[in-house]
Coordinates of C-alpha atoms in Angstrom, one line a residue:
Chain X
X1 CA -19.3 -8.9 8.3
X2 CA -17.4 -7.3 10.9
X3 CA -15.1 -4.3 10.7
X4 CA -12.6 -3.6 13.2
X5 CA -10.7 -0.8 14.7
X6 CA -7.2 -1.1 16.1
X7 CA -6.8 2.5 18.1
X8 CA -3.6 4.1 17.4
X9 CA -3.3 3.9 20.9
X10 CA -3.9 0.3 21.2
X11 CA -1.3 -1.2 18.3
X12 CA 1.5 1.5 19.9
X13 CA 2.7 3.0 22.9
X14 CA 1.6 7.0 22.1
X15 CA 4.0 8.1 25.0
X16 CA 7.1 6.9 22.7
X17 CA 7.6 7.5 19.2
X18 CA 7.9 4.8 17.0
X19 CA 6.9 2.0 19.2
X20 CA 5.3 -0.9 18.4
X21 CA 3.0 -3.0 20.7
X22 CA 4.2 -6.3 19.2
X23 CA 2.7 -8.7 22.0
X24 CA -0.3 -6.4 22.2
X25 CA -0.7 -6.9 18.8
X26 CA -0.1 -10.8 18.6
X27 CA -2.5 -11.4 21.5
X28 CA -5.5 -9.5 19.4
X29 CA -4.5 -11.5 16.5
X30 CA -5.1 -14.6 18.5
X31 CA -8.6 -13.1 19.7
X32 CA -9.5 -12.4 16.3
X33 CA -8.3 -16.0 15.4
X34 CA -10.4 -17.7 18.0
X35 CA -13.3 -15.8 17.4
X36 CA -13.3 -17.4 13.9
X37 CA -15.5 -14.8 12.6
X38 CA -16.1 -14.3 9.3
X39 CA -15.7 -11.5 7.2
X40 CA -13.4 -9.5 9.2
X41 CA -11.9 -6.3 7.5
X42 CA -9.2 -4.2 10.0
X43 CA -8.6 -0.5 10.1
X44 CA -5.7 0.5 12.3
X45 CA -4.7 4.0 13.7
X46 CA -1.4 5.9 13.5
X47 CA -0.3 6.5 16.9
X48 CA 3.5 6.6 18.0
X49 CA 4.3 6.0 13.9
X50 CA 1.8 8.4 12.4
X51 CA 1.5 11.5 14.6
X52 CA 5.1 12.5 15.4
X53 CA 6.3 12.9 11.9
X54 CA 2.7 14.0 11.0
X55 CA 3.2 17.3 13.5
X56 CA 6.7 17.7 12.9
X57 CA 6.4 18.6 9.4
X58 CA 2.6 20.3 10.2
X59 CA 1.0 18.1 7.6
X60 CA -2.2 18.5 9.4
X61 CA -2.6 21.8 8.1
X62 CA -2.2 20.6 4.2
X63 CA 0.9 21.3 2.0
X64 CA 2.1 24.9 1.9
X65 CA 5.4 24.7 1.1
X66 CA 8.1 22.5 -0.6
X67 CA 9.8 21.4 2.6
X68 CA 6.8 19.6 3.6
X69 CA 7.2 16.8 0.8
X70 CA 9.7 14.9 2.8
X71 CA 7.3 14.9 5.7
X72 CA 4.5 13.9 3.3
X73 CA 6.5 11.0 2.4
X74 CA 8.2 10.4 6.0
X75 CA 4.6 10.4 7.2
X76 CA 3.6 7.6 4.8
X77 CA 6.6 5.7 5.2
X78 CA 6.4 5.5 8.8
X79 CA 2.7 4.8 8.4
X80 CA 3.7 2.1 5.8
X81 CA 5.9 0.9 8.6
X82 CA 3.6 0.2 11.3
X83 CA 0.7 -1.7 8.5
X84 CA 3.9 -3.9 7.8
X85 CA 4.1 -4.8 11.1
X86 CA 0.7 -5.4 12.3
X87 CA -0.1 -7.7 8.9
X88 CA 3.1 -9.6 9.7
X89 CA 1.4 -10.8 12.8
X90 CA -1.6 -11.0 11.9
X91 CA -0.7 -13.4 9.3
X92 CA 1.8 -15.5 11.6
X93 CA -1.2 -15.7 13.3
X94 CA -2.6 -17.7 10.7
X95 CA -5.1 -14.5 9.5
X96 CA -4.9 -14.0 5.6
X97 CA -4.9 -10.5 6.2
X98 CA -3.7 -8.0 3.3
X99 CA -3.0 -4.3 3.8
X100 CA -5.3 -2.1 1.5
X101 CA -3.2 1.2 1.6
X102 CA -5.2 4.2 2.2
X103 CA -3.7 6.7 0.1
X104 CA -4.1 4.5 -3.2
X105 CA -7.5 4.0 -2.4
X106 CA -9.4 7.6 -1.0
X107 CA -8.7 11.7 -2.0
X108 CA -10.3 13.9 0.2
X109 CA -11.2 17.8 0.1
X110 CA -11.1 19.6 2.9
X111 CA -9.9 16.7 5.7
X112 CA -13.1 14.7 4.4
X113 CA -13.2 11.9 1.8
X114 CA -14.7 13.0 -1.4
X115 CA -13.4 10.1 -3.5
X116 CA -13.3 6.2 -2.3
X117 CA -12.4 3.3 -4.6
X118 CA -13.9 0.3 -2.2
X119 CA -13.5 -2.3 -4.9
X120 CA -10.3 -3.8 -4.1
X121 CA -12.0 -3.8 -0.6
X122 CA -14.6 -5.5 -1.7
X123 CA -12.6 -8.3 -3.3
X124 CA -10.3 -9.4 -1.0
X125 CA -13.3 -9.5 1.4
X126 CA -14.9 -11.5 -1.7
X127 CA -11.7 -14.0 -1.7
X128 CA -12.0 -14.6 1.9
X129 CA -9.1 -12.4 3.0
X130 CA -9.2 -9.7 5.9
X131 CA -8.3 -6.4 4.2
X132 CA -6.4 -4.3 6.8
X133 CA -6.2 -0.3 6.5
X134 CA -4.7 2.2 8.2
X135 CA -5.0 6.1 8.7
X136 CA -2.4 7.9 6.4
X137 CA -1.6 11.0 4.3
X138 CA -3.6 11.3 1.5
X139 CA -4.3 13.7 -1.6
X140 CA -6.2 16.7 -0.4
X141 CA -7.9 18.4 -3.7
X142 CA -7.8 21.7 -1.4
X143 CA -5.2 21.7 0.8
X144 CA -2.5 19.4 -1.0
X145 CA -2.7 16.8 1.3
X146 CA -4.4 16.0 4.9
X147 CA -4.5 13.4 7.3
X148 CA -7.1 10.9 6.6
X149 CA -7.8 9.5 10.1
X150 CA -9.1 5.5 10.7
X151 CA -12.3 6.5 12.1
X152 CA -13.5 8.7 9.3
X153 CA -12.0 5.5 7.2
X154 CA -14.5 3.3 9.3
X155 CA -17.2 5.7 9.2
X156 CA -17.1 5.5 4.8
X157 CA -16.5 2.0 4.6
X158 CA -18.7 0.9 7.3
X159 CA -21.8 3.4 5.8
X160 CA -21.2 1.1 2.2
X161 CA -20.5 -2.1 2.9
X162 CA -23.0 -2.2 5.9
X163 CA -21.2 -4.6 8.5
X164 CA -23.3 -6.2 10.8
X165 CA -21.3 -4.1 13.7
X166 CA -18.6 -2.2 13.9
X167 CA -15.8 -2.7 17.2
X168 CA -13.3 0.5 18.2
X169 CA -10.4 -0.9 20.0
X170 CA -9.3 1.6 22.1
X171 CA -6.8 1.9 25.8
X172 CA -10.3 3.2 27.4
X173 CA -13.0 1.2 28.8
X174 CA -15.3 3.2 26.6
X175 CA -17.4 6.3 26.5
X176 CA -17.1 8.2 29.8
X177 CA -19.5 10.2 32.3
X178 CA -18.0 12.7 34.3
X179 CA -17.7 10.8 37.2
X180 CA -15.5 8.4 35.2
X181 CA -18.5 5.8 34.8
X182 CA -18.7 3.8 31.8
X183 CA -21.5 4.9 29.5
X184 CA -23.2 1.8 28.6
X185 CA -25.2 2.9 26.2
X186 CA -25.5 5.8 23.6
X187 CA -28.0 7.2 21.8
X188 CA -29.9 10.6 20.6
X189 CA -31.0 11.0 24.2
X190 CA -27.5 11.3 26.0
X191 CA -25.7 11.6 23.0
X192 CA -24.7 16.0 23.7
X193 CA -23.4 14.8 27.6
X194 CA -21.3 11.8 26.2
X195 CA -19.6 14.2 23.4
X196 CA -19.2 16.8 26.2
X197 CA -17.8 14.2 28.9
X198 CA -15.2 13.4 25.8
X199 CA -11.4 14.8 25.5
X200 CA -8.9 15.0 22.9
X201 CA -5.8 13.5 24.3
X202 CA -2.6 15.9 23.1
X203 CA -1.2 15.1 20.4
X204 CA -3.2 13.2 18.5
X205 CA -4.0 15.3 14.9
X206 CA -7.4 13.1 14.3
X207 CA -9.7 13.8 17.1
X208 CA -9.7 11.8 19.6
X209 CA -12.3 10.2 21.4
X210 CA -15.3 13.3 20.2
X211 CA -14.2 12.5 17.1
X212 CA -14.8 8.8 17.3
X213 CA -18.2 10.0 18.8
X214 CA -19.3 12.0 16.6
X215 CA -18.2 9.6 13.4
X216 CA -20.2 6.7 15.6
X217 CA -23.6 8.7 16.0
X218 CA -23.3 9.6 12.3
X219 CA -23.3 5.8 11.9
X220 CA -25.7 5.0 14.0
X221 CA -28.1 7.6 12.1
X222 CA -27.1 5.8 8.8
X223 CA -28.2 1.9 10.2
X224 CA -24.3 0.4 11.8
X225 CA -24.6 -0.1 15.5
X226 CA -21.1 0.2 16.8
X227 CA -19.0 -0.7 20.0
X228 CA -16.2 1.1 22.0
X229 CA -14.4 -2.3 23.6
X230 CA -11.2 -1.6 25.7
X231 CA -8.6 -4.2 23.8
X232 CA -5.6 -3.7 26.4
X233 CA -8.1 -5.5 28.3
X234 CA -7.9 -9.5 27.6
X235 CA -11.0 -11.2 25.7
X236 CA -13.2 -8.0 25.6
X237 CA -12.4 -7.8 21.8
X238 CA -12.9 -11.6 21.5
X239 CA -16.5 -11.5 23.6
X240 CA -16.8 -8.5 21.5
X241 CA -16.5 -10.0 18.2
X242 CA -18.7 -12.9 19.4
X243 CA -21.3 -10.9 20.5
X244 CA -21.1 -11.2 23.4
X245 CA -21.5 -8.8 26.6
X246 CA -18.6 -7.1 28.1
X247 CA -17.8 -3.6 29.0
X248 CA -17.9 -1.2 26.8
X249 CA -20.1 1.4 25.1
X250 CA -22.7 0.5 22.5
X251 CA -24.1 3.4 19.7
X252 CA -27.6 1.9 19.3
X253 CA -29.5 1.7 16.3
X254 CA -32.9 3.4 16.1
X255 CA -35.7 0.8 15.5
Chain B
X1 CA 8.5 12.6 -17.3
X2 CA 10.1 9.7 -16.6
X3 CA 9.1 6.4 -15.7
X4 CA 11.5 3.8 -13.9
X5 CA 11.5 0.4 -13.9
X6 CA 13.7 -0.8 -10.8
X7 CA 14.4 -5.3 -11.8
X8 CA 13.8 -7.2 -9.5
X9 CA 17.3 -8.5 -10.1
X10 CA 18.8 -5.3 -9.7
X11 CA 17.3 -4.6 -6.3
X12 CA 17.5 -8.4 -4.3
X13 CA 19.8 -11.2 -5.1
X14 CA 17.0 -13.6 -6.5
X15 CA 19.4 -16.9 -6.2
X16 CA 19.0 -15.9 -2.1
X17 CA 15.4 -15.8 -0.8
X18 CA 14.3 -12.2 0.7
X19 CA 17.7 -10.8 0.3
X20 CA 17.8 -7.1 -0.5
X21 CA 20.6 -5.3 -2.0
X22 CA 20.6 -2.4 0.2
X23 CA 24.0 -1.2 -1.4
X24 CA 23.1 -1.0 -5.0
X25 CA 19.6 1.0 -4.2
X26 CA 21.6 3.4 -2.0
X27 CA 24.0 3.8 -5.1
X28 CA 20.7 3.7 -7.3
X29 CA 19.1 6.9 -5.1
X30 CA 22.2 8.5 -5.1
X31 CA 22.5 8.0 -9.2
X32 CA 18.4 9.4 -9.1
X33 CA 18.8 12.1 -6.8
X34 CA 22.5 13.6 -9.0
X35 CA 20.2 13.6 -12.2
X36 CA 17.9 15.9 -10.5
X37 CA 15.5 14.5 -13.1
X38 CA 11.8 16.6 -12.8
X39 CA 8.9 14.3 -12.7
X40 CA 9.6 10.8 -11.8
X41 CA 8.1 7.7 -11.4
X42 CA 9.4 4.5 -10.5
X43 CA 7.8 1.1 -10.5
X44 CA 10.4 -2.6 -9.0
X45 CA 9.8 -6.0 -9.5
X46 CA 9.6 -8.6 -6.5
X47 CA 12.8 -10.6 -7.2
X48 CA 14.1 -12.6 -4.2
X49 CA 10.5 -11.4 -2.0
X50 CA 7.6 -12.1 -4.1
X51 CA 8.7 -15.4 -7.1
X52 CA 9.8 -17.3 -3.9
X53 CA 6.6 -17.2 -1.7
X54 CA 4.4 -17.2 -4.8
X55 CA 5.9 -20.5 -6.5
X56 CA 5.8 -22.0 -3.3
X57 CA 1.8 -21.4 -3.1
X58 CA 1.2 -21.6 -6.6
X59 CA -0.2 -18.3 -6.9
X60 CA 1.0 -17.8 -10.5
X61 CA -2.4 -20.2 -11.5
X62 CA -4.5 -18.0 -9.7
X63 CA -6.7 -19.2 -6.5
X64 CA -7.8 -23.0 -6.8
X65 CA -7.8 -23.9 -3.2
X66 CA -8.7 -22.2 0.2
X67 CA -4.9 -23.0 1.4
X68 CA -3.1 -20.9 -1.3
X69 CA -5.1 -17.7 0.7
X70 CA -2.3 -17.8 3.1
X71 CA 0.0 -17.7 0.4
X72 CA -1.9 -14.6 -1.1
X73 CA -1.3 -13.1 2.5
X74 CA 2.5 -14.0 2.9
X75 CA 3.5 -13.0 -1.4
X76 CA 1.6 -9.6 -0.2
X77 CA 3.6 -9.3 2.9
X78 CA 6.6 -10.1 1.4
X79 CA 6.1 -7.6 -1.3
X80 CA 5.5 -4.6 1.0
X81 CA 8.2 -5.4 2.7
X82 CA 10.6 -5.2 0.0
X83 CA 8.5 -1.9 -1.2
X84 CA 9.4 -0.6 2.1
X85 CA 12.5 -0.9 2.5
X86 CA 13.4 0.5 -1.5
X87 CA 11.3 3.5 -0.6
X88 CA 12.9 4.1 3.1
X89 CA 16.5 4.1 0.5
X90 CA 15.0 6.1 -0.9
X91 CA 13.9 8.7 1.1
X92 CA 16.7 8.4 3.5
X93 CA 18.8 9.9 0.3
X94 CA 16.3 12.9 0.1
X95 CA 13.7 11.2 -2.3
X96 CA 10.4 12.1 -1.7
X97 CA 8.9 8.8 -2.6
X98 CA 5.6 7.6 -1.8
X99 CA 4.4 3.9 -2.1
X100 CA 1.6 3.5 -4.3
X101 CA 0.4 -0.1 -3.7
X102 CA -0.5 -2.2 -6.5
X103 CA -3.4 -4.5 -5.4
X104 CA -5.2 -1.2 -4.2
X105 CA -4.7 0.3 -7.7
X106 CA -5.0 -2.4 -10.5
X107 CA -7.3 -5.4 -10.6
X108 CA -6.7 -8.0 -13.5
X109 CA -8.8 -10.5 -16.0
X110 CA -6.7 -13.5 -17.4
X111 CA -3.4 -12.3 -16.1
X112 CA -4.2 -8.6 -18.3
X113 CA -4.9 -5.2 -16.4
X114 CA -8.5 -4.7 -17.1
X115 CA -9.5 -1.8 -14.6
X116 CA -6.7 0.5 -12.7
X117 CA -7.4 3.7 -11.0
X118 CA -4.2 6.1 -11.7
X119 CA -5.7 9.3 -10.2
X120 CA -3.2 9.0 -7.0
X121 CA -0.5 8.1 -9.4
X122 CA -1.3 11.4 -11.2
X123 CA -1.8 13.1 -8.1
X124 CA 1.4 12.5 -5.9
X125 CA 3.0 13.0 -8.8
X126 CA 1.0 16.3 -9.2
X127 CA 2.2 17.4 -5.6
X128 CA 6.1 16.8 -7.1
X129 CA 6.0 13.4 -5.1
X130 CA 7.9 10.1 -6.9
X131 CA 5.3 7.3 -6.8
X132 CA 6.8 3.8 -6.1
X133 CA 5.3 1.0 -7.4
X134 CA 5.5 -2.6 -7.6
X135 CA 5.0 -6.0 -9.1
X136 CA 2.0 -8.1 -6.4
X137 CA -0.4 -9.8 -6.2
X138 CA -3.9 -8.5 -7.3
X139 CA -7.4 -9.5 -7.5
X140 CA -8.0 -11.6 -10.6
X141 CA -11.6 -11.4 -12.0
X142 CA -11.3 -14.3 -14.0
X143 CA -8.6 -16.9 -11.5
X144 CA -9.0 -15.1 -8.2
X145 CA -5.7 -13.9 -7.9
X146 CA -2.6 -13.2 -10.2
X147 CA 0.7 -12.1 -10.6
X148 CA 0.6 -8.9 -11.8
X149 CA 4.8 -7.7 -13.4
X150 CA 6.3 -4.0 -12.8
X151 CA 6.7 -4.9 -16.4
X152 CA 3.1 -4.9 -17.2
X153 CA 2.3 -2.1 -14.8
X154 CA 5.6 0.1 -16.8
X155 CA 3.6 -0.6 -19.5
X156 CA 0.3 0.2 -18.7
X157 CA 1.2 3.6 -16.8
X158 CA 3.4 4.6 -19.6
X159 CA 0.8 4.5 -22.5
X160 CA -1.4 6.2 -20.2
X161 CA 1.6 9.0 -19.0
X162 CA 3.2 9.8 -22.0
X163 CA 6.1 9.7 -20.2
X164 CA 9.8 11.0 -22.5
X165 CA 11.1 7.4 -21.4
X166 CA 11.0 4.6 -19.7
X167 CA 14.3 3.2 -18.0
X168 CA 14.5 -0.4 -17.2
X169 CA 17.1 -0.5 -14.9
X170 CA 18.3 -4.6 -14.5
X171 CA 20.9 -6.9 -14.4
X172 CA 22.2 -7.2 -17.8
X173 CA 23.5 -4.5 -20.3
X174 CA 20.4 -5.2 -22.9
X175 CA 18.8 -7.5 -24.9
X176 CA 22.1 -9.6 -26.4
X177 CA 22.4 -10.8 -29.9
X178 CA 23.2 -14.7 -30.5
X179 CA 26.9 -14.0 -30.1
X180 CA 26.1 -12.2 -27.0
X181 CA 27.0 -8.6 -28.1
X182 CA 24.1 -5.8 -26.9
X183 CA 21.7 -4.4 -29.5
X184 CA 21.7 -1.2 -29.6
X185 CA 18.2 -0.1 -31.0
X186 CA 15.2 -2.6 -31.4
X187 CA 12.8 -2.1 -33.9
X188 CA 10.0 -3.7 -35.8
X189 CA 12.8 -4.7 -38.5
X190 CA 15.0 -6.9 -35.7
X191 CA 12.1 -7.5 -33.3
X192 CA 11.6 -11.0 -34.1
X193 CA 15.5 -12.2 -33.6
X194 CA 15.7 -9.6 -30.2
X195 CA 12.7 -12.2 -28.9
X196 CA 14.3 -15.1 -30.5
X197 CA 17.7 -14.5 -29.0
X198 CA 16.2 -13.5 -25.1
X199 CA 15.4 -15.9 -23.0
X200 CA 13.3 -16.8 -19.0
X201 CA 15.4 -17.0 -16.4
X202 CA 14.8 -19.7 -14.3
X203 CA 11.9 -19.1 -11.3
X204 CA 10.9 -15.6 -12.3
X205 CA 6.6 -16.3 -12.5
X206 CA 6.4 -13.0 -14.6
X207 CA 8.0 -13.8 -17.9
X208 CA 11.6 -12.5 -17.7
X209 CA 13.1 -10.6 -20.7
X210 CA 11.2 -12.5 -23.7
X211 CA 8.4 -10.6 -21.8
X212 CA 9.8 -7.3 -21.0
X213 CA 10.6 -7.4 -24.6
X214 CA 7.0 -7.7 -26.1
X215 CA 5.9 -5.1 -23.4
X216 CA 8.9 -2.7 -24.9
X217 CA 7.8 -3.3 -28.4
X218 CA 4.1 -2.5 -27.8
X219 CA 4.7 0.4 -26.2
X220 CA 6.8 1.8 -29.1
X221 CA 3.8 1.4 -31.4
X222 CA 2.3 3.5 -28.9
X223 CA 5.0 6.1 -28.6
X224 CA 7.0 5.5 -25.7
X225 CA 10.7 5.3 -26.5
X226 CA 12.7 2.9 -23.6
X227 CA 15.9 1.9 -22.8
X228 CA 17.2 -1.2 -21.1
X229 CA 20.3 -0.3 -19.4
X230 CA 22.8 -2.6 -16.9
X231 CA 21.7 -0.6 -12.7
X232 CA 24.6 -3.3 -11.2
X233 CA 27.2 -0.9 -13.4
X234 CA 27.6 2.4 -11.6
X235 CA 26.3 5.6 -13.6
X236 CA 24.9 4.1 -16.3
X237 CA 21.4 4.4 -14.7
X238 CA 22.5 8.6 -14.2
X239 CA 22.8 8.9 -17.8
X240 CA 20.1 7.4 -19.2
X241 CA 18.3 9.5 -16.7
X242 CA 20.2 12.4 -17.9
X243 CA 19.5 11.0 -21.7
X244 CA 22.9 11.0 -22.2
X245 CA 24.7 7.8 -24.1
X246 CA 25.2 4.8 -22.5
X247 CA 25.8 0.8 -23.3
X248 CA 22.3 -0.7 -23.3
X249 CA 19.1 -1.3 -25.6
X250 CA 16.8 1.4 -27.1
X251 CA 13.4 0.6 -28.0
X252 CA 13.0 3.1 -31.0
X253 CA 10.0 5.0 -32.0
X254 CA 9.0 5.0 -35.7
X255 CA 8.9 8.8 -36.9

């Protein structure tokens, strides 16, 4: 079993609010298609839907006061939005891919998930379908609510269900050095210079790519060897989910 | 508290395939927002966007063959999309409603509810959010997949809620007597000629008013008073929400 990444940056155009990479999108779902792997579960990021109406309303920071509940359900709508989308494809596609909405599903305390109900997960993986879920606004037992981002999603699901690897589509060609190299490889050993060569892009309220890191090392500690593929690219994600070499960066596994 | 069921009838035309009645949900979140009503829930059937897709794949049976998956997919898709577009109403008219998504929420055995998970209900409802859900598909232990009613769901939630009523809003002004005149109240002395006199409309895979009727009566055992009341007729839905007197069906409960 596979699980895949879509990068908020990947499925949308960050620069412009509310836009929708539709042929982006469609092209992936015909790389997925082709790659005819099986057991494939998608988690997709927020970009140009998530974040704007996310910072507008500062539902980063939890719910402090009323106002906020539009923006808590703007947020989720817009979020809601975007899944719609990226399913409708993927299923015109021929993928029997059904959206497993975050916020039914995980309750976090203090920005981390302290509550996960993977069954429904489980089952539509069990029935042969390709669950799809997204980063969203969930229930925050401390601070109202918080943004649950994709990758911490991934990290969860990926630490229970135990896929055989786990693929980040992102717009970048993978981990950088500081001369703009691709790191190939990462692992305890160069694992403090990859983090440090990383950025947070502005306006993204999940982290960014030492986020991502630091999620993927976690991962690797727990057993799931992970890849960072750039999808904007064609076939990387195909070669990726058949295994087989392209650029990228790879979290090894410690044997 | 209240809980509301939107028909499936009241919000699509179900004799036109995916046709939403964008007018009548406006009116609707208009007639919702006016009765200020504190604590609010609100569960719609599929109508026009799920019956057609799932008849057409036979998903009513449950899952027999690997090609109904697709239809799984697309009776999912369809439903989200119609769940979209009530809440985005919805919100647009200062609602803050938040889509809770049914397959992520409730699996079933035999067609019945056997496990749900409620906590985000009771939690966006907690943070003085309105929880939308719907009638979908859901994992089926015992067929694979079933149809699972906002009648069923109304039902479950409410004996679990306690809720001071539960509206269904539809397309008729109650259950009808023989000669076709509304009953007022329904209880365990005129049950059996309320069921007699109802009837299944035509293509609806979730049982119609014979089986709202059985969910009504249940639930008044259990102590939930409801109302069937006529949404297509402006204001009547405001003043049942306002629990004032208005043509429909009460489902009394015994003192």
């Amino acid at each position: 079993m596979i699980i895949l990444k879509l990068g908020g940056s990947v499925v949308t155009d960050k620069s412009r609010p509310f836009s929708f990479r539709e042929e982006v999108v469609r092209r992936l779902a015909e790389e997925i298609r082709d790659s005819d792997v099986e057991g494939l579960l998608i988690v997709h990021g927020g970009g140009a839907f998530g974040h704007p109406v996310a910072s507008e309303y500062g539902i980063e920071d939890g719910l402090n006061e009323p106002g906020q509940l539009m923006g808590v359900a703007k947020t989720r709508a817009a979020m809601a939005e975007l899944n719609q989308r990226i399913v409708e494809v993927l299923v015109e596609c021929g993928i029997p891919a059904v959206s497993i909405q975050t916020s039914a599903v995980f309750e976090c305390r203090d920005k981390r998930i302290y509550s996960g109900r993977i069954e429904p997960v489980r089952d539509f993986l069990g029935i042969g379908a390709v669950p799809v879920l997204y980063g969203d606004v969930v229930v925050d037992r401390s601070l109202g609510v918080c943004i649950l981002s994709g990758d911490q999603i991934v990290a969860y699901l990926a630490e229970r269900l135990k896929p055989e690897q786990v693929i980040l589509a992102t717009d970048v060609d993978g981990v950088l050095d500081k001369n703009g190299r691709v790191i190939e490889r990462v692992n305890d050993a160069n694992a403090p210079s990859a983090v440090e060569a990383s950025f947070v892009p502005a306006g993204d309220v999940t982290g960014g790519m030492k986020g991502k890191i630091e999620e993927l090392l976690e991962l690797a500690k727990r057993g799931v060897s992970s890849v960072i593929v750039n999808a904007l690219v064609e076939d990387r994600l195909k070669n990726a989910l058949l295994g087989k070499k392209t650029i990228g960066t790879l979290f090894e596994v410690k044997r």
